[in-house]
PDB file of C-alpha atoms and ligand atoms in Angstrom:
ATOM      1  CA  MET A  14     -14.315  30.413  10.198  1.00  0.00           C
ATOM      2  CA  ASN A  15     -14.830  30.414   6.454  1.00  0.00           C
ATOM      3  CA  GLU A  16     -11.168  30.748   5.923  1.00  0.00           C
ATOM      4  CA  ILE A  17     -10.480  27.647   8.016  1.00  0.00           C
ATOM      5  CA  LEU A  18     -13.115  25.654   6.183  1.00  0.00           C
ATOM      6  CA  MET A  19     -11.738  26.768   2.831  1.00  0.00           C
ATOM      7  CA  SER A  20      -8.218  25.859   3.717  1.00  0.00           C
ATOM      8  CA  ASN A  21      -9.247  22.297   4.574  1.00  0.00           C
ATOM      9  CA  ALA A  22     -11.205  21.808   1.387  1.00  0.00           C
ATOM     10  CA  PRO A  23      -9.731  19.211  -0.973  1.00  0.00           C
ATOM     11  CA  THR A  24      -7.802  20.417  -4.018  1.00  0.00           C
ATOM     12  CA  GLU A  25      -8.888  19.617  -7.572  1.00  0.00           C
ATOM     13  CA  GLU A  26      -6.317  17.490  -9.354  1.00  0.00           C
ATOM     14  CA  LYS A  27      -6.058  16.245 -12.930  1.00  0.00           C
ATOM     15  CA  VAL A  28      -6.046  12.568 -13.838  1.00  0.00           C
ATOM     16  CA  LEU A  29      -2.778  11.892 -15.724  1.00  0.00           C
ATOM     17  CA  ALA A  30      -3.053   8.146 -16.361  1.00  0.00           C
ATOM     18  CA  VAL A  31      -5.342   5.155 -15.725  1.00  0.00           C
ATOM     19  CA  GLU A  32      -4.493   1.467 -16.065  1.00  0.00           C
ATOM     20  CA  HIS A  33      -6.908  -1.424 -15.524  1.00  0.00           C
ATOM     21  CA  TYR A  34      -5.617  -4.841 -14.411  1.00  0.00           C
ATOM     22  CA  THR A  35      -8.636  -7.034 -13.776  1.00  0.00           C
ATOM     23  CA  ASP A  36     -12.383  -6.419 -13.472  1.00  0.00           C
ATOM     24  CA  ARG A  37     -11.652  -5.686  -9.758  1.00  0.00           C
ATOM     25  CA  LEU A  38      -8.441  -3.633  -9.868  1.00  0.00           C
ATOM     26  CA  PHE A  39      -6.987  -0.499 -11.433  1.00  0.00           C
ATOM     27  CA  ARG A  40      -4.451   2.187 -10.804  1.00  0.00           C
ATOM     28  CA  PHE A  41      -4.458   5.894 -11.587  1.00  0.00           C
ATOM     29  CA  GLU A  42      -2.121   8.867 -11.417  1.00  0.00           C
ATOM     30  CA  ILE A  43      -3.057  12.472 -10.603  1.00  0.00           C
ATOM     31  CA  SER A  44      -1.199  15.782 -10.497  1.00  0.00           C
ATOM     32  CA  ARG A  45       0.485  16.648  -7.183  1.00  0.00           C
ATOM     33  CA  PRO A  46       0.199  20.161  -5.791  1.00  0.00           C
ATOM     34  CA  ALA A  47       3.589  21.629  -4.829  1.00  0.00           C
ATOM     35  CA  SER A  48       2.310  22.161  -1.282  1.00  0.00           C
ATOM     36  CA  PHE A  49       1.282  18.472  -0.803  1.00  0.00           C
ATOM     37  CA  ARG A  50       3.808  16.722   1.453  1.00  0.00           C
ATOM     38  CA  PHE A  51       3.550  13.150   2.735  1.00  0.00           C
ATOM     39  CA  ARG A  52       5.725  10.350   4.065  1.00  0.00           C
ATOM     40  CA  SER A  53       5.991   7.170   1.970  1.00  0.00           C
ATOM     41  CA  GLY A  54       3.336   4.721   3.283  1.00  0.00           C
ATOM     42  CA  GLU A  55       0.748   7.317   4.365  1.00  0.00           C
ATOM     43  CA  PHE A  56      -2.851   7.605   3.170  1.00  0.00           C
ATOM     44  CA  ILE A  57      -5.033  10.535   2.096  1.00  0.00           C
ATOM     45  CA  MET A  58      -8.705  11.214   1.337  1.00  0.00           C
ATOM     46  CA  ILE A  59      -9.612  10.882  -2.359  1.00  0.00           C
ATOM     47  CA  GLY A  60     -12.950  11.752  -3.966  1.00  0.00           C
ATOM     48  CA  LEU A  61     -14.782  12.941  -7.047  1.00  0.00           C
ATOM     49  CA  PRO A  62     -16.578  16.270  -7.602  1.00  0.00           C
ATOM     50  CA  LYS A  63     -20.156  15.971  -6.238  1.00  0.00           C
ATOM     51  CA  THR A  64     -22.995  15.169  -8.611  1.00  0.00           C
ATOM     52  CA  GLU A  65     -26.172  17.257  -8.702  1.00  0.00           C
ATOM     53  CA  GLU A  66     -27.874  14.834  -6.277  1.00  0.00           C
ATOM     54  CA  GLN A  67     -25.071  14.931  -3.717  1.00  0.00           C
ATOM     55  CA  ARG A  68     -24.841  17.506  -0.954  1.00  0.00           C
ATOM     56  CA  LYS A  69     -21.086  16.946  -0.620  1.00  0.00           C
ATOM     57  CA  PRO A  70     -18.496  14.855  -2.391  1.00  0.00           C
ATOM     58  CA  ILE A  71     -17.913  11.262  -1.292  1.00  0.00           C
ATOM     59  CA  MET A  72     -14.332  10.906  -0.052  1.00  0.00           C
ATOM     60  CA  ARG A  73     -12.472   7.681   0.877  1.00  0.00           C
ATOM     61  CA  ALA A  74      -9.071   6.925   2.408  1.00  0.00           C
ATOM     62  CA  TYR A  75      -6.467   5.809  -0.150  1.00  0.00           C
ATOM     63  CA  SER A  76      -2.834   4.897   0.486  1.00  0.00           C
ATOM     64  CA  VAL A  77      -0.507   6.874  -1.758  1.00  0.00           C
ATOM     65  CA  ALA A  78       1.250   4.234  -3.898  1.00  0.00           C
ATOM     66  CA  SER A  79       3.897   6.597  -5.306  1.00  0.00           C
ATOM     67  CA  PRO A  80       6.962   7.565  -3.310  1.00  0.00           C
ATOM     68  CA  SER A  81       7.241  10.917  -1.499  1.00  0.00           C
ATOM     69  CA  TRP A  82       9.810  12.279  -3.974  1.00  0.00           C
ATOM     70  CA  ASP A  83       7.644  11.813  -7.102  1.00  0.00           C
ATOM     71  CA  ASP A  84       5.970  14.785  -8.771  1.00  0.00           C
ATOM     72  CA  LYS A  85       2.800  12.750  -9.452  1.00  0.00           C
ATOM     73  CA  LEU A  86       0.574  10.871  -7.047  1.00  0.00           C
ATOM     74  CA  GLU A  87      -0.351   7.245  -7.771  1.00  0.00           C
ATOM     75  CA  PHE A  88      -3.225   5.200  -6.276  1.00  0.00           C
ATOM     76  CA  TYR A  89      -4.181   1.535  -6.577  1.00  0.00           C
ATOM     77  CA  SER A  90      -7.834   0.806  -6.212  1.00  0.00           C
ATOM     78  CA  ILE A  91     -10.449  -1.916  -6.183  1.00  0.00           C
ATOM     79  CA  LYS A  92     -13.655  -1.508  -8.213  1.00  0.00           C
ATOM     80  CA  VAL A  93     -16.901  -2.190  -6.438  1.00  0.00           C
ATOM     81  CA  GLU A  94     -19.929  -2.175  -8.717  1.00  0.00           C
ATOM     82  CA  ASP A  95     -22.216  -0.554  -6.194  1.00  0.00           C
ATOM     83  CA  GLY A  96     -19.455   1.103  -4.119  1.00  0.00           C
ATOM     84  CA  PRO A  97     -20.378   4.742  -3.357  1.00  0.00           C
ATOM     85  CA  LEU A  98     -17.021   6.047  -4.743  1.00  0.00           C
ATOM     86  CA  THR A  99     -15.384   3.256  -6.738  1.00  0.00           C
ATOM     87  CA  SER A 100     -18.441   2.652  -8.948  1.00  0.00           C
ATOM     88  CA  ARG A 101     -17.735   6.118 -10.388  1.00  0.00           C
ATOM     89  CA  LEU A 102     -13.981   6.279  -9.800  1.00  0.00           C
ATOM     90  CA  GLN A 103     -13.349   3.216 -11.939  1.00  0.00           C
ATOM     91  CA  LYS A 104     -14.650   5.188 -14.961  1.00  0.00           C
ATOM     92  CA  ILE A 105     -12.208   8.117 -14.728  1.00  0.00           C
ATOM     93  CA  LYS A 106     -10.198   9.048 -17.781  1.00  0.00           C
ATOM     94  CA  GLU A 107      -7.096  11.140 -18.403  1.00  0.00           C
ATOM     95  CA  GLY A 108      -7.984  14.829 -17.959  1.00  0.00           C
ATOM     96  CA  ASP A 109     -10.824  14.239 -15.488  1.00  0.00           C
ATOM     97  CA  THR A 110     -10.813  15.886 -12.058  1.00  0.00           C
ATOM     98  CA  VAL A 111     -10.178  14.001  -8.803  1.00  0.00           C
ATOM     99  CA  LEU A 112     -10.395  15.601  -5.340  1.00  0.00           C
ATOM    100  CA  LEU A 113      -7.355  15.295  -3.082  1.00  0.00           C
ATOM    101  CA  GLY A 114      -7.478  15.842   0.672  1.00  0.00           C
ATOM    102  CA  LYS A 115      -4.918  17.929   2.480  1.00  0.00           C
ATOM    103  CA  LYS A 116      -3.879  15.877   5.492  1.00  0.00           C
ATOM    104  CA  PRO A 117      -1.930  12.694   4.804  1.00  0.00           C
ATOM    105  CA  VAL A 118      -1.708  10.360   7.840  1.00  0.00           C
ATOM    106  CA  GLY A 119      -0.851   6.767   8.652  1.00  0.00           C
ATOM    107  CA  THR A 120       1.275   4.295  10.595  1.00  0.00           C
ATOM    108  CA  LEU A 121       2.881   2.315   7.763  1.00  0.00           C
ATOM    109  CA  VAL A 122       5.877   4.633   7.835  1.00  0.00           C
ATOM    110  CA  LEU A 123       9.517   3.982   8.551  1.00  0.00           C
ATOM    111  CA  ASP A 124       9.412   6.389  11.507  1.00  0.00           C
ATOM    112  CA  ALA A 125       6.906   4.220  13.402  1.00  0.00           C
ATOM    113  CA  LEU A 126       9.426   1.358  13.573  1.00  0.00           C
ATOM    114  CA  LEU A 127      12.546   1.053  15.664  1.00  0.00           C
ATOM    115  CA  PRO A 128      15.794   0.496  13.775  1.00  0.00           C
ATOM    116  CA  GLY A 129      16.285  -3.141  12.634  1.00  0.00           C
ATOM    117  CA  LYS A 130      18.002  -5.348  10.133  1.00  0.00           C
ATOM    118  CA  ARG A 131      15.167  -6.641   8.002  1.00  0.00           C
ATOM    119  CA  LEU A 132      11.902  -4.958   6.915  1.00  0.00           C
ATOM    120  CA  TRP A 133       8.975  -7.255   6.104  1.00  0.00           C
ATOM    121  CA  MET A 134       5.833  -5.896   4.392  1.00  0.00           C
ATOM    122  CA  PHE A 135       2.907  -8.314   4.456  1.00  0.00           C
ATOM    123  CA  SER A 136       0.119  -7.365   2.029  1.00  0.00           C
ATOM    124  CA  THR A 137      -3.022  -8.855   0.543  1.00  0.00           C
ATOM    125  CA  GLY A 138      -5.063  -7.452  -2.363  1.00  0.00           C
ATOM    126  CA  THR A 139      -4.909  -3.659  -2.612  1.00  0.00           C
ATOM    127  CA  GLY A 140      -2.968  -3.710   0.682  1.00  0.00           C
ATOM    128  CA  ILE A 141       0.187  -3.589  -1.454  1.00  0.00           C
ATOM    129  CA  ALA A 142      -0.465   0.138  -2.215  1.00  0.00           C
ATOM    130  CA  PRO A 143       1.382   1.730   0.734  1.00  0.00           C
ATOM    131  CA  PHE A 144       4.287  -0.628   0.151  1.00  0.00           C
ATOM    132  CA  ALA A 145       4.472   0.359  -3.509  1.00  0.00           C
ATOM    133  CA  SER A 146       5.448   3.721  -2.028  1.00  0.00           C
ATOM    134  CA  VAL A 147       7.815   2.388   0.682  1.00  0.00           C
ATOM    135  CA  ILE A 148       9.812   0.150  -1.743  1.00  0.00           C
ATOM    136  CA  ARG A 149      10.432   3.194  -4.016  1.00  0.00           C
ATOM    137  CA  ASP A 150      11.850   5.284  -1.185  1.00  0.00           C
ATOM    138  CA  PRO A 151      15.688   5.321  -0.931  1.00  0.00           C
ATOM    139  CA  GLU A 152      15.423   5.735   2.845  1.00  0.00           C
ATOM    140  CA  THR A 153      13.996   2.174   3.094  1.00  0.00           C
ATOM    141  CA  TYR A 154      17.269   0.779   1.737  1.00  0.00           C
ATOM    142  CA  GLU A 155      19.391   3.124   3.837  1.00  0.00           C
ATOM    143  CA  ARG A 156      17.671   1.858   7.017  1.00  0.00           C
ATOM    144  CA  TYR A 157      17.526  -1.892   6.277  1.00  0.00           C
ATOM    145  CA  ASP A 158      19.906  -4.558   5.026  1.00  0.00           C
ATOM    146  CA  GLU A 159      17.017  -6.623   3.658  1.00  0.00           C
ATOM    147  CA  VAL A 160      13.569  -5.613   2.413  1.00  0.00           C
ATOM    148  CA  ILE A 161      10.953  -8.313   1.843  1.00  0.00           C
ATOM    149  CA  LEU A 162       7.548  -7.570   0.325  1.00  0.00           C
ATOM    150  CA  THR A 163       4.941 -10.360   0.387  1.00  0.00           C
ATOM    151  CA  HIS A 164       1.742 -10.087  -1.666  1.00  0.00           C
ATOM    152  CA  THR A 165      -1.017 -12.695  -1.461  1.00  0.00           C
ATOM    153  CA  CYS A 166      -4.063 -12.562  -3.717  1.00  0.00           C
ATOM    154  CA  ARG A 167      -6.861 -14.833  -4.851  1.00  0.00           C
ATOM    155  CA  GLU A 168      -5.849 -15.028  -8.568  1.00  0.00           C
ATOM    156  CA  ALA A 169      -2.785 -14.429 -10.747  1.00  0.00           C
ATOM    157  CA  GLY A 170      -4.119 -11.277 -12.465  1.00  0.00           C
ATOM    158  CA  GLU A 171      -4.202  -9.569  -9.095  1.00  0.00           C
ATOM    159  CA  LEU A 172      -0.442  -9.890  -8.733  1.00  0.00           C
ATOM    160  CA  THR A 173       0.286  -7.996 -12.007  1.00  0.00           C
ATOM    161  CA  TYR A 174       0.513  -4.489 -10.544  1.00  0.00           C
ATOM    162  CA  GLY A 175       3.071  -5.500  -7.886  1.00  0.00           C
ATOM    163  CA  LYS A 176       5.103  -7.680 -10.196  1.00  0.00           C
ATOM    164  CA  ARG A 177       5.426  -4.988 -12.886  1.00  0.00           C
ATOM    165  CA  LEU A 178       6.385  -2.441 -10.264  1.00  0.00           C
ATOM    166  CA  VAL A 179       9.052  -4.591  -8.654  1.00  0.00           C
ATOM    167  CA  ASP A 180      10.451  -5.576 -12.080  1.00  0.00           C
ATOM    168  CA  SER A 181      10.676  -1.939 -13.079  1.00  0.00           C
ATOM    169  CA  LEU A 182      12.656  -0.961  -9.971  1.00  0.00           C
ATOM    170  CA  VAL A 183      15.946  -2.337 -11.241  1.00  0.00           C
ATOM    171  CA  ASN A 184      15.905   0.400 -13.885  1.00  0.00           C
ATOM    172  CA  ASP A 185      14.740   3.103 -11.478  1.00  0.00           C
ATOM    173  CA  PRO A 186      17.305   5.955 -11.476  1.00  0.00           C
ATOM    174  CA  LEU A 187      16.888   6.583  -7.750  1.00  0.00           C
ATOM    175  CA  VAL A 188      16.652   3.145  -6.134  1.00  0.00           C
ATOM    176  CA  GLY A 189      17.710   0.857  -8.958  1.00  0.00           C
ATOM    177  CA  GLU A 190      21.091   0.066  -7.497  1.00  0.00           C
ATOM    178  CA  MET A 191      19.802  -0.087  -3.937  1.00  0.00           C
ATOM    179  CA  VAL A 192      17.084  -2.721  -4.596  1.00  0.00           C
ATOM    180  CA  ASP A 193      19.523  -5.055  -6.395  1.00  0.00           C
ATOM    181  CA  GLY A 194      19.998  -8.007  -4.043  1.00  0.00           C
ATOM    182  CA  LYS A 195      18.265  -6.220  -1.156  1.00  0.00           C
ATOM    183  CA  LEU A 196      14.595  -6.360  -2.186  1.00  0.00           C
ATOM    184  CA  LYS A 197      12.740  -9.662  -2.273  1.00  0.00           C
ATOM    185  CA  HIS A 198       9.191 -10.011  -3.607  1.00  0.00           C
ATOM    186  CA  ILE A 199       7.358 -13.115  -2.463  1.00  0.00           C
ATOM    187  CA  THR A 200       3.984 -13.716  -4.106  1.00  0.00           C
ATOM    188  CA  SER A 201       1.372 -16.353  -3.240  1.00  0.00           C
ATOM    189  CA  LEU A 202      -2.123 -17.237  -4.400  1.00  0.00           C
ATOM    190  CA  THR A 203      -5.007 -18.783  -2.534  1.00  0.00           C
ATOM    191  CA  ARG A 204      -7.535 -19.698  -5.217  1.00  0.00           C
ATOM    192  CA  GLU A 205      -5.439 -20.716  -8.233  1.00  0.00           C
ATOM    193  CA  ASP A 206      -2.534 -23.028  -8.895  1.00  0.00           C
ATOM    194  CA  TYR A 207       0.758 -21.253  -8.318  1.00  0.00           C
ATOM    195  CA  PRO A 208       4.295 -22.166  -7.219  1.00  0.00           C
ATOM    196  CA  LEU A 209       3.594 -20.792  -3.742  1.00  0.00           C
ATOM    197  CA  LYS A 210       0.073 -21.355  -2.447  1.00  0.00           C
ATOM    198  CA  GLY A 211      -1.553 -20.166   0.734  1.00  0.00           C
ATOM    199  CA  ARG A 212      -2.498 -17.202   2.905  1.00  0.00           C
ATOM    200  CA  ILE A 213       0.282 -15.222   4.575  1.00  0.00           C
ATOM    201  CA  THR A 214      -0.990 -16.573   7.911  1.00  0.00           C
ATOM    202  CA  THR A 215      -0.489 -20.145   6.700  1.00  0.00           C
ATOM    203  CA  LEU A 216       3.009 -19.315   5.357  1.00  0.00           C
ATOM    204  CA  LEU A 217       3.938 -17.827   8.731  1.00  0.00           C
ATOM    205  CA  GLU A 218       2.495 -20.705  10.728  1.00  0.00           C
ATOM    206  CA  THR A 219       4.170 -23.422   8.670  1.00  0.00           C
ATOM    207  CA  GLY A 220       7.471 -21.521   8.363  1.00  0.00           C
ATOM    208  CA  LYS A 221       7.261 -21.790   4.567  1.00  0.00           C
ATOM    209  CA  LEU A 222       7.679 -18.013   4.385  1.00  0.00           C
ATOM    210  CA  PHE A 223      11.107 -18.111   5.978  1.00  0.00           C
ATOM    211  CA  GLU A 224      12.137 -20.963   3.665  1.00  0.00           C
ATOM    212  CA  GLU A 225      11.104 -18.852   0.655  1.00  0.00           C
ATOM    213  CA  ALA A 226      12.856 -15.753   1.959  1.00  0.00           C
ATOM    214  CA  GLY A 227      15.961 -17.610   3.104  1.00  0.00           C
ATOM    215  CA  THR A 228      15.785 -16.023   6.547  1.00  0.00           C
ATOM    216  CA  PRO A 229      15.494 -17.262  10.123  1.00  0.00           C
ATOM    217  CA  PRO A 230      12.060 -16.940  11.771  1.00  0.00           C
ATOM    218  CA  LEU A 231      10.966 -13.460  12.908  1.00  0.00           C
ATOM    219  CA  ASN A 232      12.701 -12.109  16.007  1.00  0.00           C
ATOM    220  CA  PRO A 233      12.276  -8.805  17.822  1.00  0.00           C
ATOM    221  CA  GLN A 234      15.980  -7.859  17.517  1.00  0.00           C
ATOM    222  CA  ASP A 235      16.327  -8.009  13.740  1.00  0.00           C
ATOM    223  CA  ASP A 236      12.854  -7.958  12.182  1.00  0.00           C
ATOM    224  CA  ARG A 237      10.437  -5.103  11.563  1.00  0.00           C
ATOM    225  CA  VAL A 238       6.994  -5.764  10.056  1.00  0.00           C
ATOM    226  CA  MET A 239       4.343  -3.687   8.312  1.00  0.00           C
ATOM    227  CA  ILE A 240       0.928  -5.310   7.681  1.00  0.00           C
ATOM    228  CA  CYS A 241      -1.749  -4.109   5.268  1.00  0.00           C
ATOM    229  CA  GLY A 242      -4.893  -5.915   4.068  1.00  0.00           C
ATOM    230  CA  SER A 243      -8.457  -6.548   5.138  1.00  0.00           C
ATOM    231  CA  MET A 244      -9.497  -6.206   8.798  1.00  0.00           C
ATOM    232  CA  ASP A 245      -9.524 -10.013   9.228  1.00  0.00           C
ATOM    233  CA  MET A 246      -6.146 -10.397   7.534  1.00  0.00           C
ATOM    234  CA  ILE A 247      -4.649  -7.727   9.811  1.00  0.00           C
ATOM    235  CA  ASN A 248      -6.024  -9.225  12.993  1.00  0.00           C
ATOM    236  CA  ASP A 249      -4.916 -12.766  12.155  1.00  0.00           C
ATOM    237  CA  THR A 250      -1.494 -11.764  10.851  1.00  0.00           C
ATOM    238  CA  LYS A 251      -0.881  -9.420  13.807  1.00  0.00           C
ATOM    239  CA  ALA A 252      -1.720 -12.161  16.277  1.00  0.00           C
ATOM    240  CA  LEU A 253       0.860 -14.426  14.609  1.00  0.00           C
ATOM    241  CA  VAL A 254       3.539 -11.784  14.461  1.00  0.00           C
ATOM    242  CA  GLU A 255       3.014 -11.259  18.184  1.00  0.00           C
ATOM    243  CA  THR A 256       3.747 -14.893  18.835  1.00  0.00           C
ATOM    244  CA  PHE A 257       7.292 -14.222  17.608  1.00  0.00           C
ATOM    245  CA  GLY A 258       7.661 -11.591  20.345  1.00  0.00           C
ATOM    246  CA  LEU A 259       7.263  -8.428  18.256  1.00  0.00           C
ATOM    247  CA  THR A 260       5.267  -5.495  19.729  1.00  0.00           C
ATOM    248  CA  GLU A 261       3.064  -2.999  17.931  1.00  0.00           C
ATOM    249  CA  GLY A 262       4.371   0.540  17.280  1.00  0.00           C
ATOM    250  CA  SER A 263       2.908   3.879  16.293  1.00  0.00           C
ATOM    251  CA  ASN A 264       4.129   7.311  15.235  1.00  0.00           C
ATOM    252  CA  SER A 265       4.385   8.442  18.857  1.00  0.00           C
ATOM    253  CA  GLN A 266       5.819   5.155  20.094  1.00  0.00           C
ATOM    254  CA  PRO A 267       7.893   3.321  17.503  1.00  0.00           C
ATOM    255  CA  ALA A 268       8.220  -0.460  18.054  1.00  0.00           C
ATOM    256  CA  GLU A 269       8.609  -3.631  16.029  1.00  0.00           C
ATOM    257  CA  PHE A 270       5.507  -3.843  13.835  1.00  0.00           C
ATOM    258  CA  VAL A 271       2.733  -1.617  12.491  1.00  0.00           C
ATOM    259  CA  VAL A 272      -0.635  -2.306  10.824  1.00  0.00           C
ATOM    260  CA  GLU A 273      -3.201  -0.529   8.660  1.00  0.00           C
ATOM    261  CA  LYS A 274      -6.449  -1.515   6.974  1.00  0.00           C
ATOM    262  CA  SER A 275      -6.479  -1.228   3.185  1.00  0.00           C
ATOM    263  CA  PHE A 276      -9.290   0.709   1.564  1.00  0.00           C
ATOM    264  CA  VAL A 277     -12.453  -1.196   0.637  1.00  0.00           C
ATOM    265  CA  GLY A 278     -15.780  -0.109  -0.873  1.00  0.00           C
TER     266      GLY A 278
HETATM  267  P1  A2P B 305      -8.629 -16.529   0.591  1.00  0.00           P
HETATM  268  O1  A2P B 305      -8.724 -16.666  -0.895  1.00  0.00           O
HETATM  269  O2  A2P B 305      -8.285 -17.815   1.243  1.00  0.00           O
HETATM  270  O3  A2P B 305      -9.833 -15.856   1.173  1.00  0.00           O
HETATM  271  P2  A2P B 305      -9.583 -10.405  -0.383  1.00  0.00           P
HETATM  272  O4  A2P B 305      -9.566 -10.067  -1.869  1.00  0.00           O
HETATM  273  O5  A2P B 305     -10.815 -11.119   0.080  1.00  0.00           O
HETATM  274  O6  A2P B 305      -9.222  -9.230   0.512  1.00  0.00           O
HETATM  275  O7  A2P B 305      -8.417 -11.450  -0.206  1.00  0.00           O
HETATM  276  C1  A2P B 305      -7.131 -11.181  -0.602  1.00  0.00           C
HETATM  277  C2  A2P B 305      -6.268 -12.301  -0.110  1.00  0.00           C
HETATM  278  O8  A2P B 305      -6.219 -12.285   1.309  1.00  0.00           O
HETATM  279  C3  A2P B 305      -6.755 -13.649  -0.532  1.00  0.00           C
HETATM  280  O9  A2P B 305      -5.686 -14.450  -0.952  1.00  0.00           O
HETATM  281  C4  A2P B 305      -7.405 -14.178   0.748  1.00  0.00           C
HETATM  282  O10 A2P B 305      -7.336 -15.580   0.870  1.00  0.00           O
HETATM  283  C5  A2P B 305      -6.483 -13.553   1.796  1.00  0.00           C
HETATM  284  N1  A2P B 305      -7.146 -13.480   3.114  1.00  0.00           N
HETATM  285  C6  A2P B 305      -8.450 -13.255   3.382  1.00  0.00           C
HETATM  286  N2  A2P B 305      -8.699 -13.243   4.693  1.00  0.00           N
HETATM  287  C7  A2P B 305      -7.513 -13.486   5.303  1.00  0.00           C
HETATM  288  C8  A2P B 305      -7.096 -13.641   6.687  1.00  0.00           C
HETATM  289  N3  A2P B 305      -7.996 -13.516   7.687  1.00  0.00           N
HETATM  290  N4  A2P B 305      -5.829 -13.852   6.931  1.00  0.00           N
HETATM  291  C9  A2P B 305      -4.917 -13.953   5.927  1.00  0.00           C
HETATM  292  N5  A2P B 305      -5.253 -13.865   4.618  1.00  0.00           N
HETATM  293  C10 A2P B 305      -6.512 -13.624   4.321  1.00  0.00           C
END
């Protein structure tokens, strides 16, 4: 019994880097144990060593933002002032310890989708995290002719993480040549002036999204969709995607689109 409990206990990892973007957003990197395997797009439990007042550590689900081939693990997080975990997590520094769960899971993986021509990833806020992993995975470009990542946020500063990442991909030794001409990054804002304004749901409803992407409207033969954001964003976006005739898939039953809620709190 003890042995089983021990083997499921999180591992203690070292913080390798921390970068803050806005007063609500930051990213961090931790060491990756050799035994830790995951598929690009999956999430894992992350926590901090328990304080004297805590009976056990507080752990929360986080999408791994780094690709499955990387020797480090990257996470992209919101900061919530009174959030049980993020109030403390936002203060981590290089060299600190972070707890890492052992069982990565999730549906935002290439295997949960049927083969197709075009992969769309619709994200809002920190919902871009799993897609930061998927767009760095060579398999994504082997499976699809076109890869389109959309990211909608309230304000410009919240787009920085995704923009820097996408810009850096051209020089990436592994996927640099694959992303060239194949990966499109469409960004929109809802609460500040910006060339493209509006929620992803609005862009889908008006067809503005397809104009921006230079594609025909979604269709179940060619298009595959991954959705990640708040619960409301997922429900509303999913309902719209279904109106184009796409059906929801899972690991056990791959289909045309998949959804997952991004971490909050
Ligand atoms: P809005 O500014 O109109 O609320 P949040 O930080 O609250 O998760 O929001 C991130 C982005 O997701 C914002 O641009 C927000 O737009 C948008 N959003 C919020 N709710 C929905 C929804 N139900 N459907 C689509 N987009 C949404």
